[in-house]
CSV table of C-alpha atoms in Angstrom, one decimal:
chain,number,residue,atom,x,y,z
A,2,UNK,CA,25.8,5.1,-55.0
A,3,UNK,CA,22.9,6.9,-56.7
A,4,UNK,CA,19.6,5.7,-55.6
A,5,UNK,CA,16.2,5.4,-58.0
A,6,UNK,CA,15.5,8.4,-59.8
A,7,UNK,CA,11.9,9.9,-60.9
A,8,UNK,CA,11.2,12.7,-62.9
A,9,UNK,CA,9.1,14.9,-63.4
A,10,UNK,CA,9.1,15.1,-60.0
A,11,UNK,CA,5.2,16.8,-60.0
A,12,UNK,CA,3.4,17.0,-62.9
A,13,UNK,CA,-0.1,18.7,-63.7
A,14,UNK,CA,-2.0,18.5,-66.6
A,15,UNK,CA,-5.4,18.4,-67.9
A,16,UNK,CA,-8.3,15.1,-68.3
A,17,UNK,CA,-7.5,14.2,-71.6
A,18,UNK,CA,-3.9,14.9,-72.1
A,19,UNK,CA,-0.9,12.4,-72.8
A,20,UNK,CA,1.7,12.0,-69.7
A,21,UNK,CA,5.0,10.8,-69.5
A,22,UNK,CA,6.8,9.5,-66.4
A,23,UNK,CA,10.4,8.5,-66.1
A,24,UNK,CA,12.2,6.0,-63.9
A,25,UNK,CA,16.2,5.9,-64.2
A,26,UNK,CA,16.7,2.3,-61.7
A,27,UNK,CA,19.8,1.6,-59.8
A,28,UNK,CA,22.9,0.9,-61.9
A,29,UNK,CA,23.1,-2.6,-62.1
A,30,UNK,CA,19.5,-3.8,-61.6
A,31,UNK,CA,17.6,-5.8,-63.5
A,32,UNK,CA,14.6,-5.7,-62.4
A,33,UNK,CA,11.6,-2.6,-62.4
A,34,UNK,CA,8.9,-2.3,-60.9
A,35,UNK,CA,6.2,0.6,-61.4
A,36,UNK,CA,3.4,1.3,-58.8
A,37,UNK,CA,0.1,3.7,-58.2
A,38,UNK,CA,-0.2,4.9,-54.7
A,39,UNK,CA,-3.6,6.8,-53.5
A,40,UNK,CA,-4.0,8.8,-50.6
A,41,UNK,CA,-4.4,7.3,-47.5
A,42,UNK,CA,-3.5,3.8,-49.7
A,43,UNK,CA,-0.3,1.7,-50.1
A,44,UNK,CA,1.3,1.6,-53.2
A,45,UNK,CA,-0.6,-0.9,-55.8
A,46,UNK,CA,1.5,-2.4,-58.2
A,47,UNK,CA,1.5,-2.1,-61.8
A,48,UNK,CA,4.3,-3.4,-63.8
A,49,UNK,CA,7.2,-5.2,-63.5
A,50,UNK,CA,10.1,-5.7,-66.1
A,51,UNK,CA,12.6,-7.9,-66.1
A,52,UNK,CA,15.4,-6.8,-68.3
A,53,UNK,CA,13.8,-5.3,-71.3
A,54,UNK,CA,10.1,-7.4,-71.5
A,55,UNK,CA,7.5,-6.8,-69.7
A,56,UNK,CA,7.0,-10.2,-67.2
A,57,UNK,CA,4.1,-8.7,-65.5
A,58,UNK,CA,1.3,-6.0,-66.4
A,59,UNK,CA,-1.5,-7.7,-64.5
A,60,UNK,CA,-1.6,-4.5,-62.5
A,61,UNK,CA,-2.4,-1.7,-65.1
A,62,UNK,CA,-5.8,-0.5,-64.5
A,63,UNK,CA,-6.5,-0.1,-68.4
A,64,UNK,CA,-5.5,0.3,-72.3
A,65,UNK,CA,-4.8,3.7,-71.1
A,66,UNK,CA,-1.6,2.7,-69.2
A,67,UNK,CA,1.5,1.4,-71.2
A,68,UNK,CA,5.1,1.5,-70.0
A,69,UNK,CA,8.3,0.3,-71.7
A,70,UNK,CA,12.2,-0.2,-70.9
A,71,UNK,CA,13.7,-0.2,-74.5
A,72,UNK,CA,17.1,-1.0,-73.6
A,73,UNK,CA,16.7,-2.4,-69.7
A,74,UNK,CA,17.3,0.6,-68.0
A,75,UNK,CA,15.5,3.5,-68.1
A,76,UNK,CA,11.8,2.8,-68.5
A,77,UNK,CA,9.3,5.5,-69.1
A,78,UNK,CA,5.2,5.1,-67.9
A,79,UNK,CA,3.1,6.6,-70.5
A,80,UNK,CA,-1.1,7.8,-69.9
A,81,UNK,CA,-3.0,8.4,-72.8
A,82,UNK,CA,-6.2,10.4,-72.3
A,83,UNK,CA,-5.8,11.0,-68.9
A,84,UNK,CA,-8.5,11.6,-66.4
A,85,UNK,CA,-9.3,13.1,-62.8
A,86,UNK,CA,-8.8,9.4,-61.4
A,87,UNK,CA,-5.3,8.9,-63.0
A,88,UNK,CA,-4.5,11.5,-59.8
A,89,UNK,CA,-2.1,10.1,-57.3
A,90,UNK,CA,1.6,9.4,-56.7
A,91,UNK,CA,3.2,7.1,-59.6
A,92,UNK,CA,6.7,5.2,-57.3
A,93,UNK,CA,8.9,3.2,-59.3
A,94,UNK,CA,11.2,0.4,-57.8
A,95,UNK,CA,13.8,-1.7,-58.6
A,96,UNK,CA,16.0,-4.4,-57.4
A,97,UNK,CA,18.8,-7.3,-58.5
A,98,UNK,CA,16.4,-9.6,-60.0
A,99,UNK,CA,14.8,-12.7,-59.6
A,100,UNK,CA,15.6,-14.3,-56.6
A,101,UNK,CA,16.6,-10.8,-54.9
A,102,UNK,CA,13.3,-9.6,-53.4
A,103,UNK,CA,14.2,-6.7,-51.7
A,104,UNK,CA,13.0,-3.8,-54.6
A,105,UNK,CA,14.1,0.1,-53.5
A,106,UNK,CA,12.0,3.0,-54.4
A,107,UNK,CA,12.1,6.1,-55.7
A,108,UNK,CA,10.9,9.6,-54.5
A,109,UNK,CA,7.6,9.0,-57.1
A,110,UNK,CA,5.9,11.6,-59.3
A,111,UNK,CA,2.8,13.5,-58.1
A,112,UNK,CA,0.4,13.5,-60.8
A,113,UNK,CA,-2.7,15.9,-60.8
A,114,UNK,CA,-5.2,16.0,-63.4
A,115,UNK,CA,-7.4,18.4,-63.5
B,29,UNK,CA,-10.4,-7.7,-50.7
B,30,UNK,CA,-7.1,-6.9,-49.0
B,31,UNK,CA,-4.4,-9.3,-48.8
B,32,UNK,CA,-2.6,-7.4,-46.4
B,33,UNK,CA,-4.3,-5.8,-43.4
B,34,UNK,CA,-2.7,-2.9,-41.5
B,35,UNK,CA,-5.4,-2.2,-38.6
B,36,UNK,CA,-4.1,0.5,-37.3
B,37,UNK,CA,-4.2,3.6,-39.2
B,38,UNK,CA,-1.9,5.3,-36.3
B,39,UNK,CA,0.0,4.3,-33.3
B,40,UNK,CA,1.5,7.3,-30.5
B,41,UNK,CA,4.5,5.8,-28.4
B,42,UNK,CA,6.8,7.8,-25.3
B,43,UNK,CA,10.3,8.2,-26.7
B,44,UNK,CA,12.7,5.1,-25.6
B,45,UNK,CA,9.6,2.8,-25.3
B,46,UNK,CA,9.0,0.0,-27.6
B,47,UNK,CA,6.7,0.2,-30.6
B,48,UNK,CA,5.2,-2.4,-32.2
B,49,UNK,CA,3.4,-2.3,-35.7
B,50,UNK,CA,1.0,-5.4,-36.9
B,51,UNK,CA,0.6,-6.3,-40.3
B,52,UNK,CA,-2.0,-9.7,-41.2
B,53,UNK,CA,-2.2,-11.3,-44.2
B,54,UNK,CA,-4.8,-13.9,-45.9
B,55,UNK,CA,-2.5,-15.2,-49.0
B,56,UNK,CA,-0.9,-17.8,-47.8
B,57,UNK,CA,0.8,-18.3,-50.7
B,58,UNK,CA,3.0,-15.4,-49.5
B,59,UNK,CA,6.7,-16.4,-49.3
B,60,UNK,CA,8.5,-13.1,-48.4
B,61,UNK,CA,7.7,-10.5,-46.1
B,62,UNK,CA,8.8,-6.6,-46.3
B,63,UNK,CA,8.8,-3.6,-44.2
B,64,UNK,CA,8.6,0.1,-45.3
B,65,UNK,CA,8.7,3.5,-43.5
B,66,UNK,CA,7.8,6.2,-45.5
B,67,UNK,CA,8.2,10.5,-45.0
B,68,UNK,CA,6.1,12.5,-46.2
B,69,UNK,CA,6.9,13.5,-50.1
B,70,UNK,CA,9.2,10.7,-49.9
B,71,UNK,CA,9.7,7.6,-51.7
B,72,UNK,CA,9.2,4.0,-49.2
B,73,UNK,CA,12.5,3.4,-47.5
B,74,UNK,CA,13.4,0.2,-47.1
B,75,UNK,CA,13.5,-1.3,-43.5
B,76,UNK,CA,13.7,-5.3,-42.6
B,77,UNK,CA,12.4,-8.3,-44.1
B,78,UNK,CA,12.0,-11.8,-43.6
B,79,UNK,CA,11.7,-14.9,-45.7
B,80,UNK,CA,8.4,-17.5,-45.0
B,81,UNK,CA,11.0,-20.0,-44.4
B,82,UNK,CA,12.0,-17.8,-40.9
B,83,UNK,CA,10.4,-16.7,-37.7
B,84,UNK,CA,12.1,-13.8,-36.7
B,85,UNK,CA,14.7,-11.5,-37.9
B,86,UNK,CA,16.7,-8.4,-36.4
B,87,UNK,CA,18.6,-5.9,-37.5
B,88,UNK,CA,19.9,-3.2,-35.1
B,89,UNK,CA,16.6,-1.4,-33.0
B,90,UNK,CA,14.1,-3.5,-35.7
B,91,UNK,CA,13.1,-6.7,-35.4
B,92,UNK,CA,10.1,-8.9,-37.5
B,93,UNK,CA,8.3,-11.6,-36.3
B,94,UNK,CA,6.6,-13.9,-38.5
B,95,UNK,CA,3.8,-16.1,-37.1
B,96,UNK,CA,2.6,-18.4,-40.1
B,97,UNK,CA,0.0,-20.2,-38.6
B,98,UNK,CA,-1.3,-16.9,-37.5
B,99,UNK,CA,-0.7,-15.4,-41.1
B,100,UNK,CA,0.5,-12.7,-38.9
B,101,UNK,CA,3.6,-10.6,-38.8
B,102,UNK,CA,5.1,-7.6,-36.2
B,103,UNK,CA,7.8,-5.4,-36.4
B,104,UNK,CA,9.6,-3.6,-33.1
B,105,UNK,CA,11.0,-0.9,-33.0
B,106,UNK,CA,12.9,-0.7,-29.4
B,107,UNK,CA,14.1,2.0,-28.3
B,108,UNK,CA,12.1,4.1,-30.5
B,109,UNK,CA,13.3,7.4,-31.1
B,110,UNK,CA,11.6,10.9,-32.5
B,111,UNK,CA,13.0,9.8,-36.3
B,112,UNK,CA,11.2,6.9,-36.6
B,113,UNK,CA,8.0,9.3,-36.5
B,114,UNK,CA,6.7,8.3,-40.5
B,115,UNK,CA,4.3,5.8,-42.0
B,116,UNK,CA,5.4,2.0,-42.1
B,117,UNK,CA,4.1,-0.1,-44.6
B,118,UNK,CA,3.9,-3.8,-44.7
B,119,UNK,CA,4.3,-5.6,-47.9
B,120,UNK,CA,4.7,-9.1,-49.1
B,121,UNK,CA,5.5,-11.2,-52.3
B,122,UNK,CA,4.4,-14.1,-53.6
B,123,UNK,CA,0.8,-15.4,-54.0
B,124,UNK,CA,0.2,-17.0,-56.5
B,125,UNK,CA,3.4,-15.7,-59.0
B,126,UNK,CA,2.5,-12.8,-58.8
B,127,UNK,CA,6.0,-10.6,-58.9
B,128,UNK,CA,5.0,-7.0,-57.7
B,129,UNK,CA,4.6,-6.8,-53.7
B,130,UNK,CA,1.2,-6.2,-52.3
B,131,UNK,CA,1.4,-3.8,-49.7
B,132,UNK,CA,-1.2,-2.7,-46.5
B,133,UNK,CA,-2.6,0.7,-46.4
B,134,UNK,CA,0.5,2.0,-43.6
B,135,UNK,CA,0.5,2.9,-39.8
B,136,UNK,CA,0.9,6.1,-38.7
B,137,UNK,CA,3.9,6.2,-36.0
B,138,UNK,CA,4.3,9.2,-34.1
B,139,UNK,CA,6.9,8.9,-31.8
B,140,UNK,CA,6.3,11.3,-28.6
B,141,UNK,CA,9.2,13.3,-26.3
């Protein structure tokens, strides 16, 4: 079956622009996850939705970052005002749901700002 | 502070040999235990886990061992083989409710001929 999808899959824009990333999960899964990885980093979590709700933001670095799942599948990671540090590769995840730990990845969208 | 340690930024192993990658972690509120390997311009891929409950688990060439007391983990790779030349990256989940997995910075395997 088809795997996580990400799109765009590279995206530059300018410091102070409005992005949007997209995440299409694995058919069936509940859960989503959204992470920020840096080079020469692991991937640092962000989000996590369960369904449609966000369980767990703890991991968004400001006001800046905002995500949503409106009907528990497709969720979309939006940037407002976007700076030079907002660069890096943006992976989203997803798996069964609680209880099922194993999340699967997509290929992640490479975000410049410049 | 990093919860999960990865302290080797690269490892180089002959073709056929075995190749071992360490992972430590300080949470020990950490209940489950992932591995990752990762191409470049690639997504993570995953690999082998184990639960907190377990000490070891296996699955074809890879194999994790968990050391609690240790707060240590190892996965082998035996025989290693020129695809399994990417970055792996240990993760875990857990600590303290948290739901997203906190991961280590990767190892660098390069598998040589």
């Amino acid at each position: 079956g088809a795997g996580v999808s990400q799109t765009p899959s590279n995206k530059v824009t300018e410091k102070g622009k409005y992005v949007e990333l997209r995440c299409d999960p694995i058919s069936g899964h509940t859960a989503l996850y959204w992470y920020r990885q840096s080079l020469g980093q692991g991937p640092e979590f962000l989000i996590y939705f369960q369904g449609t709700g966000a369980a767990d933001d703890s991991g968004l670095p400001n006001d800046r970052f905002f995500a949503v799942r409106p009907e528990g599948s497709v969720s979309t990671l939006k940037i407002q005002r976007t700076e030079r540090g907002d660069s890096a590769v943006y992976l989203c995840a997803s798996s069964l749901g609680r209880g099922q730990e194993t999340q699967y990845f997509g290929p992640g969208t490479r975000l410049l700002v410049l | 502070d990093q919860q999960v340690k990865q302290n080797s930024p690269s490892l180089s192993v002959q073709e056929g040999r075995i190749s071992i990658l360490n992972c430590d972690y300080t949470n020990s509120m950490f209940d489950y235990f992932l591995w990752y390997k990762k191409y470049p311009a690639e997504g993570p891929t995953f690999l082998i886990s184990i639960s907190s409950i377990k000490d070891k688990n296996e699955d074809g060439r890879f194999t994790v061992f968990l050391n609690k007391s240790a707060k240590h983990l190892s996965l082998h790779i035996v025989p290693s083989q020129p695809g399994d030349s990417a970055v792996y990256f240990c993760a875990a989940k857990g600590g303290g409710g948290a739901d997203g997995l906190t991961f280590g910075k990767g190892t660098h395997l390069i598998i040589q001929p």
